[in-house]
mmCIF file with all atom_site columns, N, CA and C in Angstrom:
data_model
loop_
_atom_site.group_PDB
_atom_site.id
_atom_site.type_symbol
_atom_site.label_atom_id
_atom_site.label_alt_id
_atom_site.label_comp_id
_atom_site.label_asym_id
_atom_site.label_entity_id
_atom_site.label_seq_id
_atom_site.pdbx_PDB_ins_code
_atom_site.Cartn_x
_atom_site.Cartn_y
_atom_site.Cartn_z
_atom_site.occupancy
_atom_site.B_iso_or_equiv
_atom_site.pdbx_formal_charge
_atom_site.auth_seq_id
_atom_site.auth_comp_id
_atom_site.auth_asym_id
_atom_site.auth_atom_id
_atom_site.pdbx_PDB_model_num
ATOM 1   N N  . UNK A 1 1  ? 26.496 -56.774 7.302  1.00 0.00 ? 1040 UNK A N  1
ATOM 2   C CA . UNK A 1 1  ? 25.723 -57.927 7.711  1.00 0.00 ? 1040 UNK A CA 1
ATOM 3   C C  . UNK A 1 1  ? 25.075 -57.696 9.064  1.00 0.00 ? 1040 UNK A C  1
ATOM 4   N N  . UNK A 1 2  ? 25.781 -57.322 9.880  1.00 0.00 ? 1041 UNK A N  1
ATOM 5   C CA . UNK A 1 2  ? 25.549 -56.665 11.371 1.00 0.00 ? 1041 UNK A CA 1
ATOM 6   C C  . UNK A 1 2  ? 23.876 -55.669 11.347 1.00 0.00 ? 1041 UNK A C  1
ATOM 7   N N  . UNK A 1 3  ? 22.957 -55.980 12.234 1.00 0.00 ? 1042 UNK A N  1
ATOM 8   C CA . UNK A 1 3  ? 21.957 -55.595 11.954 1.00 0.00 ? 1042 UNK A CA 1
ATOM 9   C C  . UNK A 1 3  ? 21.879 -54.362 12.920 1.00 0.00 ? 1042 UNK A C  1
ATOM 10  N N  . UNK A 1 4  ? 22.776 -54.258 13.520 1.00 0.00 ? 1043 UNK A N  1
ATOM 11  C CA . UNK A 1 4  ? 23.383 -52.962 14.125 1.00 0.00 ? 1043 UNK A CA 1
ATOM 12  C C  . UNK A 1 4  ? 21.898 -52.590 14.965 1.00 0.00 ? 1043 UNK A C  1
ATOM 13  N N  . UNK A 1 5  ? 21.661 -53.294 16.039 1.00 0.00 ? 1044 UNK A N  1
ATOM 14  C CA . UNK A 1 5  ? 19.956 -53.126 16.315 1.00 0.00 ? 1044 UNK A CA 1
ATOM 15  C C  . UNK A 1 5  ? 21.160 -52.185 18.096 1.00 0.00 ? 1044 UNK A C  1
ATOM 16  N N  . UNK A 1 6  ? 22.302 -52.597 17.956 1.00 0.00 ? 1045 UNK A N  1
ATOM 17  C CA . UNK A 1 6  ? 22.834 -52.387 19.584 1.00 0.00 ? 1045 UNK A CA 1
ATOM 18  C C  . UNK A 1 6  ? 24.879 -52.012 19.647 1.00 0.00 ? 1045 UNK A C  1
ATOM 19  N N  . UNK A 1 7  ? 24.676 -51.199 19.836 1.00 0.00 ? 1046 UNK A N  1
ATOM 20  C CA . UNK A 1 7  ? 26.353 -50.677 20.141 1.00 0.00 ? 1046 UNK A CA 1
ATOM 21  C C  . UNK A 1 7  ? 27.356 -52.205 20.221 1.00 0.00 ? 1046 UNK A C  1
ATOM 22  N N  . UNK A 1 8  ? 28.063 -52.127 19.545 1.00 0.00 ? 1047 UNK A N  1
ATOM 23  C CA . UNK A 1 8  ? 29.400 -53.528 20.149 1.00 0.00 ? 1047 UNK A CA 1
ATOM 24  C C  . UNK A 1 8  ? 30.454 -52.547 20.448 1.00 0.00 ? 1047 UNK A C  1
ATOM 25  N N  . UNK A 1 9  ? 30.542 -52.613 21.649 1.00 0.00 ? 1048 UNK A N  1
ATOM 26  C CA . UNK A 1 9  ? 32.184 -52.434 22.225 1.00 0.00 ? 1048 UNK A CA 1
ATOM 27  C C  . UNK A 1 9  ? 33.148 -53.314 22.888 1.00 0.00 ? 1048 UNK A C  1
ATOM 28  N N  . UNK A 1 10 ? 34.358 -53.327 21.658 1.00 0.00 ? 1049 UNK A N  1
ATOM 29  C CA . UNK A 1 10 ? 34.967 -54.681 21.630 1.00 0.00 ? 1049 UNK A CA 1
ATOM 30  C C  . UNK A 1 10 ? 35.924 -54.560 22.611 1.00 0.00 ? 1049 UNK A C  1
ATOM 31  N N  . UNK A 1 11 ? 36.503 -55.196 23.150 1.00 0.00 ? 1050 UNK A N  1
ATOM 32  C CA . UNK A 1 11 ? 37.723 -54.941 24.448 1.00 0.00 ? 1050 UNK A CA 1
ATOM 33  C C  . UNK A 1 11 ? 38.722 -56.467 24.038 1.00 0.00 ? 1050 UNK A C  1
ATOM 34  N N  . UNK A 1 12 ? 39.997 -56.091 24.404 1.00 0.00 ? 1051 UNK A N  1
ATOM 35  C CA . UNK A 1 12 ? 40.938 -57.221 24.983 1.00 0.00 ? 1051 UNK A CA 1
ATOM 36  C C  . UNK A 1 12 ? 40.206 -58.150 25.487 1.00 0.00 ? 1051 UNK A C  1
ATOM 37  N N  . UNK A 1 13 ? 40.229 -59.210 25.227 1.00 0.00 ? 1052 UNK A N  1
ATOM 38  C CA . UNK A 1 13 ? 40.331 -60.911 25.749 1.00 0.00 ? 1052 UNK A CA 1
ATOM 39  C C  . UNK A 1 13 ? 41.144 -60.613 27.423 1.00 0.00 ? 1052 UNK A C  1
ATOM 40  N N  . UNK A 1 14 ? 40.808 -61.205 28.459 1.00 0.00 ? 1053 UNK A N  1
ATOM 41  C CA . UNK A 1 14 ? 41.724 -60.325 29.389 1.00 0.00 ? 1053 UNK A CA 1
ATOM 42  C C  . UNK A 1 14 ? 42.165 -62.153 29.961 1.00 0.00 ? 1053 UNK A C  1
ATOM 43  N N  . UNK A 1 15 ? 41.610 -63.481 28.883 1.00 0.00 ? 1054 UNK A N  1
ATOM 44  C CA . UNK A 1 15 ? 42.190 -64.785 28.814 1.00 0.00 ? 1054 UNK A CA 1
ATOM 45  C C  . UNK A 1 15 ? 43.363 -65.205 27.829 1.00 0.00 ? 1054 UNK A C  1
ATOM 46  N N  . UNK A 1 16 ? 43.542 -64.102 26.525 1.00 0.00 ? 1055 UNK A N  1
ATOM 47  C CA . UNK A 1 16 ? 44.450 -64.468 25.509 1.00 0.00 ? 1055 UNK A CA 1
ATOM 48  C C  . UNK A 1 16 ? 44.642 -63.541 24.967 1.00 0.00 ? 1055 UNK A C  1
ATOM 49  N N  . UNK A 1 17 ? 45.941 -62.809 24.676 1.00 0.00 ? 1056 UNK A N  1
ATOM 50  C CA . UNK A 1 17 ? 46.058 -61.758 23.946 1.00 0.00 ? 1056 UNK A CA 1
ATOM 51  C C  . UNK A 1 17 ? 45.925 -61.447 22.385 1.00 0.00 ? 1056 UNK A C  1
ATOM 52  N N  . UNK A 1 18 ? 45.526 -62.767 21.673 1.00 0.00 ? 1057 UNK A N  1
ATOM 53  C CA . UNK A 1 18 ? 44.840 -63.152 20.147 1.00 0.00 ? 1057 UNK A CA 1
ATOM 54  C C  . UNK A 1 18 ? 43.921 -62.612 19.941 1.00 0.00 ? 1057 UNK A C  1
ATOM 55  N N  . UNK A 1 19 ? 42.708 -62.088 21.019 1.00 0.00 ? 1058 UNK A N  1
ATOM 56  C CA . UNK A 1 19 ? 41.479 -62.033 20.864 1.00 0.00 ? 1058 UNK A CA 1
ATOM 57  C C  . UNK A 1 19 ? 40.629 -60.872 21.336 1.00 0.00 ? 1058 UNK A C  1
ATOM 58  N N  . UNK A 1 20 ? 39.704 -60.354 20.913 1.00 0.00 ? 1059 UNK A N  1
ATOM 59  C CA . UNK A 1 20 ? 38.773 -59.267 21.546 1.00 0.00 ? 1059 UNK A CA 1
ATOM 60  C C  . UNK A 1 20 ? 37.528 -60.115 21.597 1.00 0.00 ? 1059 UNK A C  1
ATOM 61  N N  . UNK A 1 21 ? 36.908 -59.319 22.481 1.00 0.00 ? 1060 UNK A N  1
ATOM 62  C CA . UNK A 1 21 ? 35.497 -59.890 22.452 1.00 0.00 ? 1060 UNK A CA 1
ATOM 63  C C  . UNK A 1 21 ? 34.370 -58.415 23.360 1.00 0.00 ? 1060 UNK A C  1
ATOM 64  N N  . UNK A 1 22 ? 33.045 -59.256 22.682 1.00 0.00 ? 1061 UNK A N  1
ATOM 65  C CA . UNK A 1 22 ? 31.983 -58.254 23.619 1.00 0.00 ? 1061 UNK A CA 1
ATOM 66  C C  . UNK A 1 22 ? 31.372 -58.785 24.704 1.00 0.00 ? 1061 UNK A C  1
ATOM 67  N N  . UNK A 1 23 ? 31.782 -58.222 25.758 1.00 0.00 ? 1062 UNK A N  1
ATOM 68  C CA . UNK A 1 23 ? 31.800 -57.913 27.448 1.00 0.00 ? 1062 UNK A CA 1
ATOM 69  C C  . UNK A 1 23 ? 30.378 -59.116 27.521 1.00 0.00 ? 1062 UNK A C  1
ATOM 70  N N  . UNK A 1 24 ? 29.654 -59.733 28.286 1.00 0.00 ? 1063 UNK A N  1
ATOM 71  C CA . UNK A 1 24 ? 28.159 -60.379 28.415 1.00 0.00 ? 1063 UNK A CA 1
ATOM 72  C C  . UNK A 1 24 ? 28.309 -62.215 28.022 1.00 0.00 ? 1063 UNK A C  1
ATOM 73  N N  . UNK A 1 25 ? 27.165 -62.928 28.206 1.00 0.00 ? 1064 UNK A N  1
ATOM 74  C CA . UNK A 1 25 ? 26.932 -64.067 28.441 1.00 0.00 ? 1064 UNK A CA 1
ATOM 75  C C  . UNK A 1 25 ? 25.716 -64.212 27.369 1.00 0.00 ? 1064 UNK A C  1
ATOM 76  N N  . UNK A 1 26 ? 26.469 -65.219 26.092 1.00 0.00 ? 1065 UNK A N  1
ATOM 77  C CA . UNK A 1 26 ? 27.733 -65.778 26.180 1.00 0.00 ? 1065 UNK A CA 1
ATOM 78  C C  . UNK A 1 26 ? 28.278 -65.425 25.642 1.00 0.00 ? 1065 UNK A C  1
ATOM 79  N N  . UNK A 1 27 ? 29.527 -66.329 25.545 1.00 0.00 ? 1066 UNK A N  1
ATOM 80  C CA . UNK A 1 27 ? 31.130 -65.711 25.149 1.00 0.00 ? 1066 UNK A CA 1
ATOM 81  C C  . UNK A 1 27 ? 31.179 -65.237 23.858 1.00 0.00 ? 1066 UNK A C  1
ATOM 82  N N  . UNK A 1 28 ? 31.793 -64.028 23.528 1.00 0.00 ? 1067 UNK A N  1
ATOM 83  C CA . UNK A 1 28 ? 31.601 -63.613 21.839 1.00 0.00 ? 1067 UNK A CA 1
ATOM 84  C C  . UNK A 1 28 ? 32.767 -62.939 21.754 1.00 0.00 ? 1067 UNK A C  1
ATOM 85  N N  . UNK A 1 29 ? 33.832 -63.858 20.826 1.00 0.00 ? 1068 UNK A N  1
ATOM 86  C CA . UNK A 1 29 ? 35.037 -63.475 20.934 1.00 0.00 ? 1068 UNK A CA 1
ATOM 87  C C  . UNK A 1 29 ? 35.260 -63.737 19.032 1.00 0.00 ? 1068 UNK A C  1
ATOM 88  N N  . UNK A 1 30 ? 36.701 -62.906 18.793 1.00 0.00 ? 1069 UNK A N  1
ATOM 89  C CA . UNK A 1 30 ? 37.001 -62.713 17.574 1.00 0.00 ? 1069 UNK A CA 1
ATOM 90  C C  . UNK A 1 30 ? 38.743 -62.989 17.942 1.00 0.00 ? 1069 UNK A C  1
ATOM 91  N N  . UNK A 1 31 ? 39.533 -63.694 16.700 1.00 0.00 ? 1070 UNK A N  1
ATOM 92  C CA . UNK A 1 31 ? 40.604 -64.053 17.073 1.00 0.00 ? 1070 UNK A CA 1
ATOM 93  C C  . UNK A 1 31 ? 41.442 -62.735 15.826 1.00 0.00 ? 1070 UNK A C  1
ATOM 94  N N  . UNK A 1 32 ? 42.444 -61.656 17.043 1.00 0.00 ? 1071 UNK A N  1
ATOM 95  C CA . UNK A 1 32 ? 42.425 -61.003 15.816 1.00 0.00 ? 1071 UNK A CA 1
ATOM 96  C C  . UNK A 1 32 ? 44.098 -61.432 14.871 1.00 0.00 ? 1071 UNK A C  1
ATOM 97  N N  . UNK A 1 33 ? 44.139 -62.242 15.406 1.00 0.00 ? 1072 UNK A N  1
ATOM 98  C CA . UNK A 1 33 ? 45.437 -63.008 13.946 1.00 0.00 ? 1072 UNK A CA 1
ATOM 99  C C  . UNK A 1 33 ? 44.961 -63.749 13.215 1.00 0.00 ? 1072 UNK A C  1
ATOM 100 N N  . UNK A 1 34 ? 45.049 -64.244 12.103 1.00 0.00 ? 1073 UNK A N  1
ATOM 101 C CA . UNK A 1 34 ? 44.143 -65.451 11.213 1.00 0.00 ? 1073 UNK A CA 1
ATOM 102 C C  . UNK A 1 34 ? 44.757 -67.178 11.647 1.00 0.00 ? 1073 UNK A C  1
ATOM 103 N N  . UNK A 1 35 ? 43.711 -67.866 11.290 1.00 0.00 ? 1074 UNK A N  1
ATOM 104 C CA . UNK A 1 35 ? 44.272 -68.709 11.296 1.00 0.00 ? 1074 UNK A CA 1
ATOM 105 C C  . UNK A 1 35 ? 44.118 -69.155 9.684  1.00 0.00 ? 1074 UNK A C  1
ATOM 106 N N  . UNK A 1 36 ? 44.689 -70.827 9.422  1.00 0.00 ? 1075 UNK A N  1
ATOM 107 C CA . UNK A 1 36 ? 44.706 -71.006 7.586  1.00 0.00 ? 1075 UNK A CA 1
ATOM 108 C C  . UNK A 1 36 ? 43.340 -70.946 6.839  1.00 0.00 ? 1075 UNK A C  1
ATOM 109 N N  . UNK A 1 37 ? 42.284 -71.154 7.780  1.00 0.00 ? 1076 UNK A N  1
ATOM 110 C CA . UNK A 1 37 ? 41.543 -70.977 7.452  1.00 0.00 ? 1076 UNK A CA 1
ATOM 111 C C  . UNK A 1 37 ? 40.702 -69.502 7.127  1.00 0.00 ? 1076 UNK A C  1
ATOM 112 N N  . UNK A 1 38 ? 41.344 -68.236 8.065  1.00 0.00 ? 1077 UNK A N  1
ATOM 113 C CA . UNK A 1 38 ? 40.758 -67.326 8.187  1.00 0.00 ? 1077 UNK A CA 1
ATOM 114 C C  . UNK A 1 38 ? 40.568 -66.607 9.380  1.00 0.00 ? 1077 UNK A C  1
ATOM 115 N N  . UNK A 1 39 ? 40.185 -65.474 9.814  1.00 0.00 ? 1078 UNK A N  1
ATOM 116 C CA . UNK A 1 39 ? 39.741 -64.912 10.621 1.00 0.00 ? 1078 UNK A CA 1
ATOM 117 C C  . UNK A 1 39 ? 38.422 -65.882 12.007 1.00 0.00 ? 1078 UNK A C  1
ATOM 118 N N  . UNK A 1 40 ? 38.948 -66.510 13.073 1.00 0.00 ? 1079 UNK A N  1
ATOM 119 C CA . UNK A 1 40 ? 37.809 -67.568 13.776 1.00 0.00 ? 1079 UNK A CA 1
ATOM 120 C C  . UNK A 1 40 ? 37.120 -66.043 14.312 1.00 0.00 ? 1079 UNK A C  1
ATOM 121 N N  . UNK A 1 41 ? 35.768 -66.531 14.708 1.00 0.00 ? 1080 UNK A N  1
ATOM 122 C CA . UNK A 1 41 ? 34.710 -66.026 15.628 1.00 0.00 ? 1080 UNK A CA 1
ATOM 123 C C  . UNK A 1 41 ? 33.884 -67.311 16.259 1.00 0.00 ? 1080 UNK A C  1
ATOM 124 N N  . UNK A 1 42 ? 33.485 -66.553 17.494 1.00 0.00 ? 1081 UNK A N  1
ATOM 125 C CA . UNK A 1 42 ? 32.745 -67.594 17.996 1.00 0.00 ? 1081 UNK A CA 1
ATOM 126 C C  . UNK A 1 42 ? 31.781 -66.580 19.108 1.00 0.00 ? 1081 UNK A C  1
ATOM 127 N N  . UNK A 1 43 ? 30.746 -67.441 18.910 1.00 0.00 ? 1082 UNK A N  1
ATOM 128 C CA . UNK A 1 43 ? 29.387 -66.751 20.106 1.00 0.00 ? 1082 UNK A CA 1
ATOM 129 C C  . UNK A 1 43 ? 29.096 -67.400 20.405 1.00 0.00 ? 1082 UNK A C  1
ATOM 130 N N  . UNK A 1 44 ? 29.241 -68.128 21.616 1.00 0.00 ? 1083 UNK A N  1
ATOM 131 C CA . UNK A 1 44 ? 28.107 -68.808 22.325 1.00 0.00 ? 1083 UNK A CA 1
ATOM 132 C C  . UNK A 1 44 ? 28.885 -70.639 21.759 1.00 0.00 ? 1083 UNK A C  1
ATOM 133 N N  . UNK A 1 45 ? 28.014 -71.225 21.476 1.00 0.00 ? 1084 UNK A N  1
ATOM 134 C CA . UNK A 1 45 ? 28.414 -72.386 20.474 1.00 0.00 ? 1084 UNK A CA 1
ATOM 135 C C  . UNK A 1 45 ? 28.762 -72.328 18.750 1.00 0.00 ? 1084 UNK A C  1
ATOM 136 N N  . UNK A 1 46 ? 27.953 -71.182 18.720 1.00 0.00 ? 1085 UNK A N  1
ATOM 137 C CA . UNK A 1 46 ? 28.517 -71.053 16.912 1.00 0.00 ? 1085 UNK A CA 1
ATOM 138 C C  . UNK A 1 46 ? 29.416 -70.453 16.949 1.00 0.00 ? 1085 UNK A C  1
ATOM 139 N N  . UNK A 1 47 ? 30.213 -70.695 15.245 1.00 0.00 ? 1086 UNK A N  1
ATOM 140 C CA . UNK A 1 47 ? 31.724 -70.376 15.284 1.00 0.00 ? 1086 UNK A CA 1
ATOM 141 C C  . UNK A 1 47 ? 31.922 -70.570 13.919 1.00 0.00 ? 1086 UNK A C  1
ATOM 142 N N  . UNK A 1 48 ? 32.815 -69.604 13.398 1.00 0.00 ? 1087 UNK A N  1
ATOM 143 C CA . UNK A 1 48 ? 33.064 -70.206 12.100 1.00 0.00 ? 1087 UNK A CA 1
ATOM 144 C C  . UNK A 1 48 ? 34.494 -68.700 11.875 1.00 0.00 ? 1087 UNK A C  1
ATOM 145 N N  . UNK A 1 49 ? 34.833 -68.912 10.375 1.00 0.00 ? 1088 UNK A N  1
ATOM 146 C CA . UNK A 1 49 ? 36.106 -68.154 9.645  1.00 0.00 ? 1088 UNK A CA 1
ATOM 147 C C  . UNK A 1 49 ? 35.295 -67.202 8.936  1.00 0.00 ? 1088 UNK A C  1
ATOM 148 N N  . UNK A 1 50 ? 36.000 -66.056 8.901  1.00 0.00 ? 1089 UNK A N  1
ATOM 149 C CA . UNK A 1 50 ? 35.957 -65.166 7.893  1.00 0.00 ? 1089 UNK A CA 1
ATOM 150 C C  . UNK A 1 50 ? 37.178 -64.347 7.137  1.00 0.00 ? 1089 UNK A C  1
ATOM 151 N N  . UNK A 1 51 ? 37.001 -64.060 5.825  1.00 0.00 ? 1090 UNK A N  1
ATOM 152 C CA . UNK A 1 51 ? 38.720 -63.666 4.890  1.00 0.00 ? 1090 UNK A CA 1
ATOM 153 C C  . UNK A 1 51 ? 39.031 -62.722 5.352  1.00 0.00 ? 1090 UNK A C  1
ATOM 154 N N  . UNK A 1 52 ? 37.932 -61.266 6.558  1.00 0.00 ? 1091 UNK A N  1
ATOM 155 C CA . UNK A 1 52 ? 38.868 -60.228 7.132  1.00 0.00 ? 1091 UNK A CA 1
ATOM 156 C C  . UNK A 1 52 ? 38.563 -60.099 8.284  1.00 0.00 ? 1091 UNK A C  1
ATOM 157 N N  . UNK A 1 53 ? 39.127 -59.634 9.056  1.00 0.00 ? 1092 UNK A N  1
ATOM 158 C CA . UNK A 1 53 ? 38.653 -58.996 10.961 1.00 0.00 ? 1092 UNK A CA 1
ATOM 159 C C  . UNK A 1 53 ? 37.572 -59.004 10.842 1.00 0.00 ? 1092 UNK A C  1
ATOM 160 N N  . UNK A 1 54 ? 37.664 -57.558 10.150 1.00 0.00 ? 1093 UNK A N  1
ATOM 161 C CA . UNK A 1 54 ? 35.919 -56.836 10.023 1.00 0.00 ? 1093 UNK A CA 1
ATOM 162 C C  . UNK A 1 54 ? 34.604 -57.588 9.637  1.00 0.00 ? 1093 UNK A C  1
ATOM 163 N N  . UNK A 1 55 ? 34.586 -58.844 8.600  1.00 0.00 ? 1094 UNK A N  1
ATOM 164 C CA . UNK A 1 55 ? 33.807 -59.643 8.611  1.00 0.00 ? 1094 UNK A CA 1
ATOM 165 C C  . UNK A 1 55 ? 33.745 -60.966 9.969  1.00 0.00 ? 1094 UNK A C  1
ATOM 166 N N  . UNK A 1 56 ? 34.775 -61.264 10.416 1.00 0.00 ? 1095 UNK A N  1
ATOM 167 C CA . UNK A 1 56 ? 34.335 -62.031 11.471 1.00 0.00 ? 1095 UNK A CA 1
ATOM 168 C C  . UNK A 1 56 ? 33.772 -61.127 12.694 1.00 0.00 ? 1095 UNK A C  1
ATOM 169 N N  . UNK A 1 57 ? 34.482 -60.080 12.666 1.00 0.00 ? 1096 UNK A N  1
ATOM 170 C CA . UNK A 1 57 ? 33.426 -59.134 13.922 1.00 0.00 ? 1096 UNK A CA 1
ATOM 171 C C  . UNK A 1 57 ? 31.780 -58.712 13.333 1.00 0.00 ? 1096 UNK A C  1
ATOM 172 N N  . UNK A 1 58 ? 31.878 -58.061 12.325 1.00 0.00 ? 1097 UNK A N  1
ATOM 173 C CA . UNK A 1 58 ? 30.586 -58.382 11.831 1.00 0.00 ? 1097 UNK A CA 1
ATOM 174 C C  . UNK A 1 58 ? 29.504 -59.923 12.310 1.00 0.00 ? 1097 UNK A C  1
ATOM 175 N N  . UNK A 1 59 ? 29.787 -61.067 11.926 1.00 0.00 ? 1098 UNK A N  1
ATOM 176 C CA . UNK A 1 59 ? 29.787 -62.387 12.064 1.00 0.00 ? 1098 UNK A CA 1
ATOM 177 C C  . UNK A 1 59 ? 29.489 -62.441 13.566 1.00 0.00 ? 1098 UNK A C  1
ATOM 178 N N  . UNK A 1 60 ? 30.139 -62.053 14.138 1.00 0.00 ? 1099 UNK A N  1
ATOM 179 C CA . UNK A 1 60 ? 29.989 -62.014 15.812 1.00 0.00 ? 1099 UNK A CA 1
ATOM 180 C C  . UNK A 1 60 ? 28.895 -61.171 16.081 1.00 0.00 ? 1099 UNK A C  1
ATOM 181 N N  . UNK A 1 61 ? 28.844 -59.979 15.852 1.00 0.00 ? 1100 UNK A N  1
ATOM 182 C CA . UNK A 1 61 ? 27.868 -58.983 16.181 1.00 0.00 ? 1100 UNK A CA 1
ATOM 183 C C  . UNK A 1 61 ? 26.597 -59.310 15.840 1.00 0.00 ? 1100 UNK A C  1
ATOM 184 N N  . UNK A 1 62 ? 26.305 -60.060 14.564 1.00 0.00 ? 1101 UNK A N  1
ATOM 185 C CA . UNK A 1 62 ? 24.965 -60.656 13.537 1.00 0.00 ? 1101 UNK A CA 1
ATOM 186 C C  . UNK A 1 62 ? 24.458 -61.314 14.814 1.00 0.00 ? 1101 UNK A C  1
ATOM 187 N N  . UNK A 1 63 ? 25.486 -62.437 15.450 1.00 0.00 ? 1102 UNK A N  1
ATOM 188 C CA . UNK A 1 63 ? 25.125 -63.583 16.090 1.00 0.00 ? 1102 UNK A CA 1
ATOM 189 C C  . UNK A 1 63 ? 24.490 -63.034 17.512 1.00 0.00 ? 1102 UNK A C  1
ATOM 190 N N  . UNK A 1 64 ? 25.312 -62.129 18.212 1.00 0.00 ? 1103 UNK A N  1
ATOM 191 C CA . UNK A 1 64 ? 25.261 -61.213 19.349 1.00 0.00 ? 1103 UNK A CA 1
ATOM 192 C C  . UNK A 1 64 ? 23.949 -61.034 18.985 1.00 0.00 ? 1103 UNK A C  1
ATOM 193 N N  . UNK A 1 65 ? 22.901 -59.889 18.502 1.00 0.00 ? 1104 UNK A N  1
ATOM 194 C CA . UNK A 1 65 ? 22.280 -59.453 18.359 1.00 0.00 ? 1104 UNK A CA 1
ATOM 195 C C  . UNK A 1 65 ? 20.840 -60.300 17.963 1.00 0.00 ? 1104 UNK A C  1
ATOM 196 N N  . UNK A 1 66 ? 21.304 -61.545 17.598 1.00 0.00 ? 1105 UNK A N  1
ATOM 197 C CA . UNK A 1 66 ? 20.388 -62.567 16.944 1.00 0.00 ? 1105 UNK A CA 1
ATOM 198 C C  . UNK A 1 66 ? 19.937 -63.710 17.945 1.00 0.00 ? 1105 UNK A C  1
ATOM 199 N N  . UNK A 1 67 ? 20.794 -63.946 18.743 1.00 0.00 ? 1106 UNK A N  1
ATOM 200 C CA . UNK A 1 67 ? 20.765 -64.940 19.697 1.00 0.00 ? 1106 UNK A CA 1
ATOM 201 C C  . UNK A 1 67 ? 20.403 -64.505 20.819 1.00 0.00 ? 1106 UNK A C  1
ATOM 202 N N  . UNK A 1 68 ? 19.429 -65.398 21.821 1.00 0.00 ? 1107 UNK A N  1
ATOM 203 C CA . UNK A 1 68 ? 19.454 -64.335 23.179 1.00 0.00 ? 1107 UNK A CA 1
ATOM 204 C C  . UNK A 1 68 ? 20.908 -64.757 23.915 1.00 0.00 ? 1107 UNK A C  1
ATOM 205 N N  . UNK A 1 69 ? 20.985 -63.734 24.747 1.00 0.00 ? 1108 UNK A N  1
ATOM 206 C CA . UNK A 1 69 ? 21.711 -62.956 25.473 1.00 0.00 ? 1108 UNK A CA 1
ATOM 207 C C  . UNK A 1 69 ? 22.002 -62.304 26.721 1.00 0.00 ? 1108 UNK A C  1
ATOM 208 N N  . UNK A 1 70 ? 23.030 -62.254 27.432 1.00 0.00 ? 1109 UNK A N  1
ATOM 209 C CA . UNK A 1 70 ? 22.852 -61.610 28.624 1.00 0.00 ? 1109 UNK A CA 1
ATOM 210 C C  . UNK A 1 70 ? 23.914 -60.528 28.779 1.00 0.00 ? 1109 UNK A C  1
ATOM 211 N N  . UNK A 1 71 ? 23.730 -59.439 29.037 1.00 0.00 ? 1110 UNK A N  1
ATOM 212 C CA . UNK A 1 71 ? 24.716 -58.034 28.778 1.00 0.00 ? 1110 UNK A CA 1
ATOM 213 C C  . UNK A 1 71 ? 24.753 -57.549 30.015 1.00 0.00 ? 1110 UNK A C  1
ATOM 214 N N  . UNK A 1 72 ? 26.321 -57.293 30.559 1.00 0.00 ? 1111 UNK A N  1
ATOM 215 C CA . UNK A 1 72 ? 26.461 -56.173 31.929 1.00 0.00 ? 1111 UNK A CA 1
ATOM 216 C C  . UNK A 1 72 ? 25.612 -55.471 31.783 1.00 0.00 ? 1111 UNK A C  1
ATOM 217 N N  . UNK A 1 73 ? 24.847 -55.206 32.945 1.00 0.00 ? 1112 UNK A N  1
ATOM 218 C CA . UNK A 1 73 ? 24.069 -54.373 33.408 1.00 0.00 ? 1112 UNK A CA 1
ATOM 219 C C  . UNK A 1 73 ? 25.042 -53.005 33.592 1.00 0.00 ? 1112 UNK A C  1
ATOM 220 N N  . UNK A 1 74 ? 26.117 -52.944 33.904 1.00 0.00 ? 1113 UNK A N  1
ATOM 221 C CA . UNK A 1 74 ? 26.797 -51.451 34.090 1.00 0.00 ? 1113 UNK A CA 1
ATOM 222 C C  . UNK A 1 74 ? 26.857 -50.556 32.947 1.00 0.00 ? 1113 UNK A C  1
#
């Protein structure tokens, strides 16, 4: 799904140890235990479940890449 236009390198949550996310503004985090619903992601204000990791990081990355954005400059 990921339109793969830009590298994601995911890191530790360094707020909750549930979660990774990609580094930049805004927040784009992936919860990596499920909840009953599923795998949460969230970017920015959108957010939703997916049935594996890999699709909610996908899900994240779509959004990352789709939405504007602001990325460390380092």
């Amino acid at each position: 799904m990921a339109t793969d236009r830009m590298v994601h390198n995911w890191l530790p949550y360094p707020k909750g140890k549930h979660w990774i996310h990609i580094p930049g503004n805004p927040v784009c985090l992936v919860r990596t235990e499920p909840l009953a619903q599923g795998y949460l992601w969230q970017h920015g204000k959108q957010y939703g479940f997916a049935d594996t990791l890999e699709k909610a990081k996908d899900w994240a990355e779509t959004a990352r890449e789709y939405f504007p954005r602001q990325l460390p400059t380092n």
